[in-house]
Coordinates of C-alpha atoms in Angstrom, one line a residue:
Chain A
M1 CA -1.0 50.9 59.8
L2 CA -1.8 54.1 57.9
E3 CA -4.7 56.2 58.9
V4 CA -5.9 59.1 56.8
R5 CA -8.5 61.4 58.5
G6 CA -10.5 64.1 56.7
L7 CA -7.7 64.8 54.3
T8 CA -8.3 67.9 52.1
K9 CA -6.1 69.7 49.7
V10 CA -7.1 73.0 48.1
F11 CA -4.5 74.4 45.7
P12 CA -3.8 78.1 45.7
N13 CA -5.7 78.4 42.4
G14 CA -8.8 77.1 44.2
T15 CA -8.8 73.6 42.8
E16 CA -10.1 71.1 45.4
A17 CA -7.9 68.1 44.6
V18 CA -8.8 66.0 47.6
K19 CA -12.0 66.4 49.6
D20 CA -12.4 65.2 53.1
L21 CA -10.8 61.8 52.4
S22 CA -10.7 59.2 55.3
V23 CA -9.3 55.7 55.0
T24 CA -7.5 53.2 57.1
I25 CA -4.9 50.9 55.6
P26 CA -3.7 48.0 57.7
D27 CA -0.1 46.7 57.2
G28 CA 0.6 44.5 54.3
Q29 CA -2.2 45.5 52.0
F30 CA -1.7 46.1 48.3
V31 CA -4.0 49.1 47.7
V32 CA -4.7 50.3 44.2
V33 CA -6.2 53.8 43.8
I34 CA -8.1 54.3 40.5
G35 CA -9.9 57.2 39.0
L36 CA -9.8 59.5 36.0
S37 CA -6.9 61.8 35.4
G38 CA -7.3 64.8 37.7
S39 CA -9.4 62.9 40.2
G40 CA -6.8 63.6 42.9
K41 CA -4.9 60.3 43.0
S42 CA -1.5 61.9 42.8
T43 CA -2.3 64.6 45.3
F44 CA -3.6 62.0 47.7
L45 CA -0.4 60.0 47.5
R46 CA 1.8 63.1 47.8
C47 CA -0.1 64.3 50.9
I48 CA 0.9 61.1 52.6
N49 CA 4.6 61.9 52.6
R50 CA 3.9 65.6 52.4
L51 CA 5.5 66.3 49.1
V52 CA 2.2 68.2 48.8
E53 CA 1.2 70.0 52.0
P54 CA -2.4 69.0 53.0
T55 CA -4.8 71.9 53.6
S56 CA -6.4 70.1 56.5
G57 CA -6.9 66.6 57.9
Q58 CA -4.4 64.1 59.4
V59 CA -2.2 61.4 58.2
L60 CA -1.0 58.9 60.9
L61 CA 1.6 56.3 60.2
D62 CA 1.6 53.7 63.0
G63 CA -0.1 56.3 65.2
E64 CA 2.4 59.0 64.5
D65 CA 1.0 62.2 63.1
V66 CA 2.8 62.8 59.8
T67 CA 1.0 66.1 59.2
A68 CA 2.2 67.5 62.5
A69 CA 5.9 66.6 62.0
S70 CA 8.4 69.1 60.7
G71 CA 12.1 69.4 60.0
D72 CA 14.2 66.4 61.1
R73 CA 11.1 64.5 62.3
L74 CA 9.4 64.7 59.0
R75 CA 12.6 63.6 57.2
Q76 CA 12.8 60.6 59.6
I77 CA 9.2 59.7 58.7
R78 CA 9.9 60.0 55.0
T79 CA 12.8 57.5 55.3
Q80 CA 10.1 55.0 56.2
I81 CA 8.0 55.8 53.1
G82 CA 9.3 54.8 49.8
M83 CA 8.0 56.3 46.6
I84 CA 8.2 55.6 42.9
F85 CA 7.0 57.8 40.1
Q86 CA 5.6 57.6 36.5
Q87 CA 8.7 59.3 35.1
F88 CA 11.0 57.2 37.3
N89 CA 12.8 60.4 38.5
L90 CA 16.3 59.0 38.5
I91 CA 19.3 61.2 38.3
K92 CA 20.0 60.7 34.6
R93 CA 23.7 61.6 34.5
E94 CA 24.7 59.4 37.5
S95 CA 25.3 55.7 37.6
V96 CA 22.6 53.2 38.4
L97 CA 24.5 52.3 41.6
T98 CA 24.6 56.0 42.8
N99 CA 20.9 56.3 42.0
V100 CA 20.2 53.3 44.2
L101 CA 22.5 54.6 47.0
T102 CA 20.6 57.9 47.1
G103 CA 17.8 55.9 48.7
A104 CA 20.0 55.7 51.8
L105 CA 20.6 59.5 52.0
G106 CA 18.1 59.9 54.9
T107 CA 20.0 57.7 57.2
S108 CA 23.6 58.4 56.0
T109 CA 26.3 60.6 57.4
Y110 CA 25.7 64.2 56.2
G111 CA 29.3 65.1 55.2
S112 CA 30.4 61.9 53.5
S113 CA 27.2 61.6 51.6
L114 CA 27.7 65.0 50.1
L115 CA 31.1 63.9 48.9
S116 CA 29.5 60.7 47.6
R117 CA 31.7 58.5 49.9
W118 CA 29.4 55.6 50.7
P119 CA 30.0 53.0 53.4
K120 CA 31.0 49.6 52.1
D121 CA 28.0 47.9 53.6
E122 CA 25.6 50.4 52.0
V123 CA 27.2 49.7 48.6
E124 CA 26.8 46.0 49.2
R125 CA 23.2 46.5 50.2
A126 CA 22.7 48.6 47.0
M127 CA 24.1 45.8 44.9
F128 CA 21.9 43.2 46.7
N129 CA 18.8 45.3 46.0
L130 CA 19.8 45.8 42.3
D131 CA 20.1 42.0 42.1
R132 CA 16.7 41.6 43.6
V133 CA 15.2 43.6 40.7
G134 CA 17.3 41.7 38.3
I135 CA 19.7 44.4 37.0
G136 CA 22.8 44.0 39.1
E137 CA 25.0 43.9 36.0
K138 CA 23.9 47.4 35.0
A139 CA 25.2 49.0 38.2
Q140 CA 28.0 51.0 36.6
Q141 CA 25.9 52.3 33.6
R142 CA 24.6 55.8 33.4
A143 CA 20.9 55.7 34.4
D144 CA 19.7 57.3 31.2
T145 CA 21.1 54.5 29.1
L146 CA 18.5 52.1 30.6
S147 CA 15.1 51.3 29.1
G148 CA 12.0 52.6 30.9
G149 CA 11.2 49.3 32.6
Q150 CA 14.8 49.0 33.8
Q151 CA 14.8 52.6 35.1
Q152 CA 11.6 51.9 37.1
R153 CA 13.3 48.8 38.6
V154 CA 16.3 51.0 39.6
A155 CA 13.7 53.3 41.3
I156 CA 12.3 50.3 43.2
A157 CA 15.8 49.3 44.3
R158 CA 16.3 52.9 45.5
T159 CA 13.2 52.7 47.7
L160 CA 14.3 49.3 49.0
M161 CA 17.4 51.1 50.4
Q162 CA 15.1 53.0 52.7
R163 CA 13.8 49.7 54.2
P164 CA 10.3 51.3 54.0
R165 CA 7.2 50.2 55.8
L166 CA 5.0 51.8 53.1
L167 CA 5.5 52.2 49.3
L168 CA 3.7 54.9 47.4
A169 CA 3.6 54.2 43.7
D170 CA 2.4 57.1 41.5
E171 CA 1.3 55.7 38.1
P172 CA 4.4 53.4 38.1
V173 CA 3.7 51.8 34.8
A174 CA 1.9 54.6 32.9
S175 CA 4.9 55.3 30.7
L176 CA 5.6 51.6 30.0
D177 CA 4.3 49.1 27.4
P178 CA 2.0 46.3 28.7
A179 CA 4.6 43.6 29.0
T180 CA 7.1 45.8 30.8
S181 CA 4.2 47.0 33.0
H182 CA 3.6 43.5 34.3
S183 CA 7.3 42.9 34.9
V184 CA 7.5 46.1 37.0
M185 CA 4.2 45.4 38.8
R186 CA 5.4 41.9 39.7
Y187 CA 8.5 43.4 41.4
V188 CA 6.2 45.7 43.4
E189 CA 4.0 42.7 44.3
Q190 CA 7.1 40.7 45.3
I191 CA 8.3 43.3 47.8
N192 CA 4.7 43.6 49.1
K193 CA 4.5 39.9 49.8
E194 CA 8.1 39.1 50.7
D195 CA 9.0 42.1 52.8
G196 CA 5.5 42.9 54.0
I197 CA 5.7 46.4 52.8
T198 CA 2.3 48.1 52.4
V199 CA 1.7 49.4 48.9
I200 CA -0.5 52.2 47.8
C201 CA -0.4 52.4 44.0
N202 CA -2.2 54.7 41.5
L203 CA -3.1 52.9 38.3
H204 CA -5.0 53.8 35.1
F205 CA -5.8 50.3 34.0
L206 CA -8.4 48.3 35.8
S207 CA -7.0 45.1 34.5
L208 CA -3.8 45.7 36.4
A209 CA -5.8 46.7 39.5
R210 CA -7.7 43.4 39.3
R211 CA -4.5 41.4 38.9
Y212 CA -2.4 43.0 41.7
A213 CA -4.6 44.7 44.2
T214 CA -5.9 43.3 47.5
R215 CA -8.1 46.4 47.9
V216 CA -9.2 49.1 45.5
L217 CA -10.0 52.7 46.3
A218 CA -11.7 54.8 43.7
L219 CA -11.5 58.6 43.6
R220 CA -13.8 60.9 41.7
A221 CA -13.3 64.6 41.8
G222 CA -11.2 64.3 44.9
E223 CA -13.8 62.2 46.8
L224 CA -13.5 58.6 47.8
V225 CA -16.4 57.0 45.9
A226 CA -15.6 53.3 46.3
D227 CA -13.6 51.1 48.7
L228 CA -13.9 47.5 47.6
A229 CA -12.3 44.2 46.7
P230 CA -10.8 44.1 43.2
E231 CA -13.2 41.4 42.1
A232 CA -16.2 43.5 43.1
I233 CA -15.6 46.0 40.3
D234 CA -18.4 45.2 37.9
P235 CA -19.6 47.3 34.9
Q236 CA -22.0 49.2 37.2
K237 CA -19.3 50.2 39.6
F238 CA -17.0 51.0 36.6
R239 CA -19.5 53.6 35.3
E240 CA -19.9 55.1 38.7
I241 CA -16.2 55.7 38.9
Y242 CA -15.4 56.7 35.4
G243 CA -18.7 58.2 34.2
E244 CA -21.5 57.0 32.0
D245 CA -19.7 57.2 28.7
A246 CA -16.5 55.4 29.6
V247 CA -15.4 52.2 28.0
E248 CA -12.9 49.9 29.6
V249 CA -9.6 49.3 27.9
E250 CA -7.6 46.2 29.0
V251 CA -4.0 45.5 29.5
R252 CA -3.2 41.9 29.4
Chain B
M1 CA -10.9 54.4 28.7
A2 CA -12.3 57.1 26.5
R3 CA -14.2 60.0 27.8
A4 CA -16.9 60.6 25.2
N5 CA -18.7 63.6 26.6
S6 CA -17.3 66.2 24.4
L7 CA -16.1 69.7 24.7
P8 CA -18.6 72.5 24.4
L9 CA -18.7 73.7 20.8
R10 CA -16.7 76.9 20.4
R11 CA -18.7 79.8 19.0
P12 CA -17.5 81.2 15.7
P13 CA -15.6 84.5 16.2
S14 CA -17.9 87.4 15.9
M15 CA -17.5 89.9 13.0
E16 CA -18.5 93.1 14.7
L17 CA -17.5 96.1 12.5
P18 CA -17.2 98.8 15.2
R19 CA -14.5 96.8 17.1
S20 CA -12.4 96.4 14.0
A21 CA -12.7 100.1 13.2
A22 CA -11.5 101.0 16.7
R23 CA -8.6 98.7 16.2
R24 CA -7.7 100.5 12.9
W25 CA -7.8 103.8 14.7
R26 CA -5.6 102.5 17.5
L27 CA -3.1 101.3 14.9
I28 CA -3.1 104.7 13.1
L29 CA -2.5 106.4 16.5
V30 CA 0.4 104.2 17.4
L31 CA 2.0 104.7 13.9
T32 CA 1.6 108.5 14.2
A33 CA 3.1 108.5 17.7
L34 CA 6.1 106.5 16.3
L35 CA 6.5 108.9 13.4
V36 CA 6.5 111.9 15.7
A37 CA 9.0 110.2 18.0
H38 CA 11.4 109.6 15.1
V39 CA 11.1 113.2 13.7
I40 CA 12.0 114.6 17.2
G41 CA 14.7 112.0 17.6
W42 CA 16.3 113.0 14.2
R43 CA 16.6 116.6 15.4
V44 CA 17.7 115.9 19.0
T45 CA 20.5 113.6 17.9
N46 CA 21.7 116.1 15.2
I47 CA 21.6 113.7 12.4
N48 CA 23.2 115.4 9.4
V49 CA 23.7 113.2 6.3
P50 CA 25.7 115.8 4.2
Q51 CA 28.2 116.1 7.1
L52 CA 28.7 112.4 6.9
V53 CA 29.2 112.4 3.2
F54 CA 31.6 115.3 3.1
G55 CA 33.4 114.2 6.2
L56 CA 34.1 110.7 4.9
P57 CA 37.4 111.6 3.1
N58 CA 38.8 112.6 6.5
M59 CA 38.6 109.0 7.4
R60 CA 40.9 107.9 4.6
H61 CA 44.2 108.6 6.5
I62 CA 43.0 106.7 9.6
V63 CA 41.7 103.8 7.7
T64 CA 44.7 103.4 5.5
S65 CA 46.9 103.6 8.6
L66 CA 44.8 101.1 10.4
L67 CA 45.0 98.7 7.4
Q68 CA 48.8 98.9 7.7
P69 CA 49.4 97.8 11.3
D70 CA 52.8 98.2 12.7
A71 CA 53.4 94.5 13.2
F72 CA 56.3 93.2 11.2
E73 CA 59.4 94.9 9.8
R74 CA 62.4 93.8 7.7
S75 CA 65.1 92.3 9.8
K76 CA 68.1 94.6 9.9
D77 CA 71.6 94.9 11.3
V78 CA 72.0 98.2 13.1
I79 CA 75.3 99.8 14.1
A80 CA 74.7 102.8 16.3
V81 CA 77.0 105.0 18.3
E82 CA 75.7 107.8 20.6
S83 CA 77.4 110.9 21.8
L84 CA 76.2 114.1 23.5
V85 CA 75.7 117.6 22.3
G86 CA 75.0 120.7 24.4
V87 CA 72.5 123.2 23.2
L88 CA 73.4 126.7 24.5
A89 CA 71.2 129.7 25.0
P90 CA 71.1 131.9 21.9
G91 CA 74.1 134.2 21.6
T92 CA 76.4 132.3 23.9
V93 CA 79.8 131.7 22.5
A94 CA 80.6 128.0 22.3
P95 CA 83.6 126.9 24.3
A96 CA 86.3 125.2 22.3
G97 CA 86.7 121.4 22.2
S98 CA 84.9 118.3 21.1
A99 CA 82.7 115.8 22.8
R100 CA 82.9 112.1 22.6
R101 CA 81.7 109.4 24.8
V102 CA 84.0 106.7 25.9
Q103 CA 83.6 104.4 23.0
E104 CA 84.6 100.8 22.7
P105 CA 87.8 100.2 20.8
G106 CA 87.1 98.5 17.5
S107 CA 83.6 100.0 17.1
P108 CA 83.0 103.0 14.9
Q109 CA 84.0 106.3 16.5
L110 CA 81.9 109.4 16.8
T111 CA 83.1 112.9 17.8
I112 CA 81.0 116.1 18.0
V113 CA 82.8 119.3 17.0
P114 CA 82.1 121.6 18.8
A115 CA 80.7 119.9 21.8
S116 CA 78.1 122.6 22.3
A117 CA 76.5 125.3 20.2
A118 CA 73.6 127.7 20.2
P119 CA 70.6 127.1 18.0
G120 CA 71.2 127.9 14.4
E121 CA 74.9 127.2 14.6
I122 CA 76.5 124.3 12.9
V123 CA 77.8 121.1 14.6
N124 CA 79.9 118.6 12.9
L125 CA 79.7 114.8 13.4
Q126 CA 83.0 113.3 12.7
G127 CA 84.3 109.7 13.0
A128 CA 86.0 106.8 11.5
G129 CA 85.6 103.0 11.4
W130 CA 82.1 103.0 9.8
P131 CA 81.0 100.6 7.1
A132 CA 82.3 102.2 3.9
G133 CA 79.9 103.6 1.4
K134 CA 76.8 102.9 3.5
Q135 CA 73.8 105.2 4.2
A136 CA 73.9 106.6 7.7
E137 CA 71.3 108.5 9.7
A138 CA 71.7 110.9 12.6
F139 CA 69.3 111.1 15.4
L140 CA 68.7 113.6 18.2
S141 CA 67.0 112.7 21.4
Q142 CA 66.1 114.5 24.6
S143 CA 67.8 113.4 27.7
T144 CA 64.3 112.8 29.3
G145 CA 63.8 110.0 26.8
G146 CA 61.1 109.9 24.1
I147 CA 61.3 109.0 20.5
P148 CA 64.6 110.1 18.8
R149 CA 64.1 112.6 15.9
S150 CA 65.9 112.1 12.6
A151 CA 68.5 114.8 12.0
G152 CA 69.1 113.8 8.4
T153 CA 70.9 111.1 6.4
F154 CA 74.3 111.1 4.7
Q155 CA 76.8 108.8 3.1
V156 CA 79.8 107.1 4.8
T157 CA 82.9 107.8 2.7
S158 CA 84.8 105.0 1.0
D159 CA 87.5 105.0 3.7
G160 CA 84.9 104.5 6.4
S161 CA 84.8 108.0 7.9
V162 CA 81.8 110.2 8.5
N163 CA 81.6 114.0 8.4
Y164 CA 78.2 115.5 8.6
A165 CA 77.2 119.0 9.5
F166 CA 73.8 120.1 10.8
Y167 CA 72.1 123.1 12.3
V168 CA 71.3 122.9 15.9
P169 CA 67.5 123.1 16.3
E170 CA 65.6 125.7 18.4
W171 CA 65.7 123.6 21.5
A172 CA 65.9 124.7 25.1
P173 CA 69.5 124.8 26.5
N174 CA 70.4 121.4 27.7
T175 CA 72.4 118.4 26.9
Y176 CA 70.9 116.2 24.2
G177 CA 71.9 112.7 22.9
I178 CA 73.1 112.6 19.3
A179 CA 73.5 109.3 17.5
V180 CA 74.6 108.0 14.2
S181 CA 73.4 104.7 12.9
V182 CA 74.0 102.6 9.9
T183 CA 71.2 100.2 9.1
T184 CA 71.8 97.2 6.8
P185 CA 68.6 95.4 5.8
Q186 CA 68.7 91.6 6.1
L187 CA 66.5 88.8 4.7
G188 CA 63.3 87.9 6.6
F189 CA 61.0 89.8 8.8
R190 CA 60.7 90.2 12.5
P191 CA 57.9 91.5 14.8
T192 CA 58.1 95.2 15.7
Q193 CA 58.3 96.5 19.2
T194 CA 54.7 97.6 18.9
L195 CA 53.6 94.0 18.1
L196 CA 55.6 92.6 21.0
L197 CA 54.1 95.1 23.4
C198 CA 50.6 94.4 22.1
L199 CA 51.1 90.7 22.4
R200 CA 52.3 91.0 26.0
L201 CA 49.3 93.2 26.9
M202 CA 46.9 90.8 25.0
V203 CA 48.2 88.0 27.3
E204 CA 47.5 90.3 30.2
T205 CA 44.0 90.9 28.9
L206 CA 43.3 87.2 28.6
F207 CA 44.5 86.7 32.2
L208 CA 42.3 89.6 33.2
A209 CA 39.3 87.9 31.7
L210 CA 40.2 84.5 33.3
M211 CA 40.7 85.9 36.8
G212 CA 37.5 88.0 36.5
T213 CA 35.5 85.0 35.4
S214 CA 36.9 82.6 38.0
L215 CA 36.6 85.0 40.9
A216 CA 33.1 85.8 39.9
L217 CA 32.3 82.0 40.0
I218 CA 33.3 81.8 43.6
F219 CA 30.5 84.2 44.5
T220 CA 28.0 83.2 41.9
L221 CA 27.9 79.4 42.5
P222 CA 26.4 79.6 46.0
L223 CA 24.3 82.7 45.3
S224 CA 22.7 81.2 42.2
F225 CA 20.9 78.6 44.3
L226 CA 19.5 81.3 46.5
G227 CA 18.2 83.0 43.3
A228 CA 16.3 80.0 42.0
R229 CA 12.6 80.2 42.7
N230 CA 12.0 76.4 42.6
L231 CA 14.4 75.9 45.5
M232 CA 13.5 79.0 47.5
G233 CA 9.8 79.5 46.8
R234 CA 8.3 77.4 49.7
S235 CA 8.5 79.7 52.7
K236 CA 8.3 83.5 53.2
V237 CA 12.0 83.7 54.2
G238 CA 12.9 81.7 51.1
R239 CA 11.0 84.0 48.9
T240 CA 12.5 87.1 50.5
V241 CA 16.0 85.6 49.9
Y242 CA 15.1 84.8 46.3
Y243 CA 13.9 88.4 45.6
L244 CA 17.0 89.9 47.3
T245 CA 19.4 87.7 45.3
R246 CA 17.7 88.4 42.0
T247 CA 17.6 92.1 42.8
L248 CA 21.4 92.0 43.5
F249 CA 22.0 90.1 40.2
N250 CA 20.0 92.7 38.3
L251 CA 21.7 95.6 40.0
L252 CA 25.2 94.3 39.3
R253 CA 24.3 93.4 35.8
S254 CA 22.8 96.7 34.9
I255 CA 25.8 98.8 36.0
E256 CA 28.0 99.3 32.9
V257 CA 31.4 97.8 33.2
V258 CA 33.1 101.0 32.1
I259 CA 31.5 102.8 35.1
V260 CA 32.6 100.0 37.6
V261 CA 36.2 100.2 36.3
T262 CA 36.2 104.0 36.9
I263 CA 35.0 103.4 40.5
M264 CA 37.4 100.5 41.1
A265 CA 40.3 102.6 39.7
V266 CA 39.6 105.1 42.5
V267 CA 39.7 102.3 45.1
V268 CA 42.7 100.2 43.9
G269 CA 44.4 102.5 41.3
I270 CA 44.5 102.4 37.5
G271 CA 45.6 99.0 36.2
S272 CA 44.6 95.4 35.6
F273 CA 43.4 94.8 39.2
A274 CA 40.7 97.5 38.7
G275 CA 39.7 95.7 35.5
V276 CA 39.5 92.3 37.2
L277 CA 37.3 93.7 39.9
A278 CA 35.0 95.4 37.4
I279 CA 34.6 92.2 35.5
V280 CA 33.9 90.2 38.7
V281 CA 31.2 92.6 39.7
H282 CA 29.5 92.5 36.3
S283 CA 29.9 88.7 35.8
I284 CA 28.3 87.9 39.2
G285 CA 25.2 89.7 38.0
A286 CA 25.1 88.2 34.5
L287 CA 26.2 84.6 35.5
G288 CA 24.0 84.6 38.5
K289 CA 20.9 85.3 36.5
L290 CA 21.8 82.6 33.9
Y291 CA 22.7 80.0 36.6
S292 CA 19.5 80.7 38.6
E293 CA 17.4 80.3 35.5
A294 CA 19.2 77.1 34.6
I295 CA 18.3 75.8 38.1
E296 CA 14.7 76.8 37.6
E297 CA 14.4 74.9 34.4
I298 CA 15.5 71.5 35.8
D299 CA 13.2 68.6 35.9
P300 CA 11.5 68.7 39.4
G301 CA 11.0 65.0 39.4
P302 CA 14.4 64.0 40.8
I303 CA 14.0 66.7 43.5
E304 CA 10.7 65.1 44.6
A305 CA 12.2 61.6 44.5
I306 CA 15.3 62.5 46.6
A307 CA 13.3 64.6 49.0
A308 CA 10.9 61.7 49.4
T309 CA 13.7 59.5 50.7
G310 CA 14.1 61.8 53.7
A311 CA 17.2 63.5 52.4
R312 CA 18.3 66.8 53.8
P313 CA 18.2 70.0 51.7
L314 CA 21.9 70.0 50.8
Q315 CA 21.7 66.4 49.8
V316 CA 18.7 67.2 47.6
I317 CA 20.8 69.9 45.9
R318 CA 23.9 67.7 45.6
Y319 CA 22.0 64.7 44.0
A320 CA 18.9 66.1 42.4
V321 CA 20.0 69.6 41.3
I322 CA 23.7 69.7 40.6
P323 CA 23.9 66.8 38.2
Q324 CA 21.2 68.4 36.2
V325 CA 22.7 71.8 35.9
I326 CA 26.4 70.9 35.4
P327 CA 26.3 71.0 31.5
Q328 CA 24.4 74.2 31.5
F329 CA 26.7 75.8 34.1
L330 CA 29.8 74.8 32.1
S331 CA 28.3 76.2 28.9
F332 CA 27.3 79.5 30.5
T333 CA 30.7 79.9 32.1
L334 CA 32.5 79.4 28.8
Y335 CA 30.2 81.8 27.1
R336 CA 30.9 84.3 29.9
L337 CA 34.6 83.8 29.5
D338 CA 34.2 84.6 25.9
I339 CA 32.3 87.8 26.7
N340 CA 34.8 88.8 29.4
V341 CA 37.7 88.6 26.9
R342 CA 35.8 91.2 24.8
M343 CA 35.0 93.2 27.9
S344 CA 38.6 93.2 29.1
T345 CA 39.7 95.1 26.0
I346 CA 37.0 97.7 26.7
V347 CA 37.9 97.8 30.4
G348 CA 41.4 98.8 29.4
L349 CA 40.2 101.8 27.5
V350 CA 39.1 103.4 30.8
G351 CA 42.1 102.5 32.9
G352 CA 41.6 98.8 33.6
G353 CA 44.9 97.7 32.2
G354 CA 45.6 95.3 29.4
I355 CA 45.6 96.0 25.6
G356 CA 42.8 98.5 25.7
F357 CA 45.0 100.8 27.8
I358 CA 47.8 100.9 25.2
L359 CA 45.2 101.3 22.4
T360 CA 43.8 104.5 23.9
Q361 CA 47.4 105.8 24.2
Y362 CA 48.0 105.1 20.5
I363 CA 44.8 106.8 19.5
N364 CA 45.5 109.8 21.7
L365 CA 48.9 110.2 20.1
L366 CA 47.4 109.7 16.6
Q367 CA 49.6 106.7 16.1
W368 CA 47.2 105.0 13.8
N369 CA 49.5 102.2 12.5
Q370 CA 50.2 101.2 16.1
A371 CA 46.5 101.5 17.0
G372 CA 45.9 99.2 14.0
T373 CA 48.2 96.6 15.4
A374 CA 46.2 96.6 18.7
I375 CA 42.8 96.6 16.9
W376 CA 43.7 93.7 14.6
L377 CA 45.2 91.7 17.5
I378 CA 42.0 92.2 19.5
A379 CA 39.8 91.2 16.6
L380 CA 41.9 88.1 16.0
V381 CA 41.9 86.9 19.6
V382 CA 38.2 87.7 20.2
T383 CA 37.1 85.9 17.1
S384 CA 39.3 82.9 17.9
I385 CA 37.9 82.7 21.5
D386 CA 34.4 83.1 20.1
Y387 CA 34.9 80.1 17.9
L388 CA 36.7 78.1 20.5
S389 CA 34.0 78.7 23.1
A390 CA 31.2 77.9 20.7
W391 CA 33.0 74.6 19.8
M392 CA 33.5 73.6 23.4
R393 CA 30.0 74.5 24.4
E394 CA 28.7 72.3 21.5
K395 CA 30.8 69.4 22.9
I396 CA 29.3 69.7 26.4
V397 CA 25.6 70.0 25.7

């Protein structure tokens, strides 16, 4: 269970990206966070694994205070939280297999991992995870030779190496075309259902939120303005979240 | 979703006259200041155009010599036999007798009669067994070595004997070498001693650049990570290390190589090692800055992604930073090697060994043909390395 209590992030330039945000997310939920660009979605996500340092507030993962952890303890917590990004963030010049294996860095032996000598069972697990996202045959290719959708699937395989309890997905399909978006979202949905991994996913498109979410959080100017079931988003709610002049665009 | 509430309309730029007048005055002020600076500069640096024009002809000798480098000569067959002659103090009576070195049987013979003489007196060079009818030349050389001086040319007689008389020069009393040689030109050309020496020193210079660059790399590679803001900027300690590293780079880079060589020559003596050390010091500064900037320009995404997996800092550098900077690093290193070859020649001018060292000697001795050899060789090698490094860098990036 993830508990966020009074989370606030003020950037050095004075921008209040997240304001006093509190939410509790039980295990196994597929939470989609919606809101305009700049509404604080990304900052909220990055505060959970402390890629961004919160200004105040608490993040508790299964009762453990993530915000109080430091050094090795923080890294151990991070191994339990997978993350995928809009720009995939793969190591472009390395092979797909190496990219997947980097997901196991947090639990690997320090010395041999720096020399990229991976244990056989980790390589087998990496191949298994690549097969799960349907690109096992690309293992030896350089990561930048893959299409966007394939790269995001490599990123998913990378987080699976962590055996995470929680997956943070920051606009995972914003750089992809609609068809590929659904393919990637289905893999995220699959690991949520089959592995019971809690998913917190930032999305631009409401149609995707309606299709995949079990719960929707809406942010507006850093504040949580709605916490509801996906089917509860009607035109009225939509205008509250996105402003009076907004028009919904659909992705099918 | 479109966001229809529009941007506030921008006001048209105001056309206030006073402000534009102030601007014009400021421009006039700046231009006047520049003009004054140049007038003063002209006087301070003693710029004198007539001097340049009238002095130009003085350059002709040097330029024509430089354009005729001492690089190749006609192949030739040289028969030379050396003997000794004693120069006595003026007024001393020469003892009787002749001088000859032990000469191989079968080779031409050379006897000096008398074996010693005072300056102004005549000494005869006599001998047999020389190639008949050929042109021969006599040389005098000091026992301390140095370049032999021609003492005149003469003809070998048809029966192969020589008999040549010359006046003993006004030299200090001592024993001098005296030689006769017959040179027969052959077909083809061969490199001169000067060219061979320059080539050897050019190779030394290339190695100097290589060692300087490689040794600098050992220090620069780890330091450059400490000088990258994106890796160090998080904590106070990190920022301090970052500023210290960058200051070190700037300091090393700003000290002119010529000065570093001079200092290093005091430490390890004049020679190539001093040159290597100077290049190492300068390259650490220059490469460090380039490397650090390359690290700062990488995509931060993979760093976030690898850090988010719970990886330790060195693992983040190994997987998220190094793969991204390798092409840049290779390119910068090649570029530096190219610059260091050029620098190695300069380093030699002030006692850092290599070809620059011999070039200064030629210039000091006014041996412009030989200086030309060194200069042309430097130009050739530096240009080739320049093209080569550009070509290789293109392949990498």
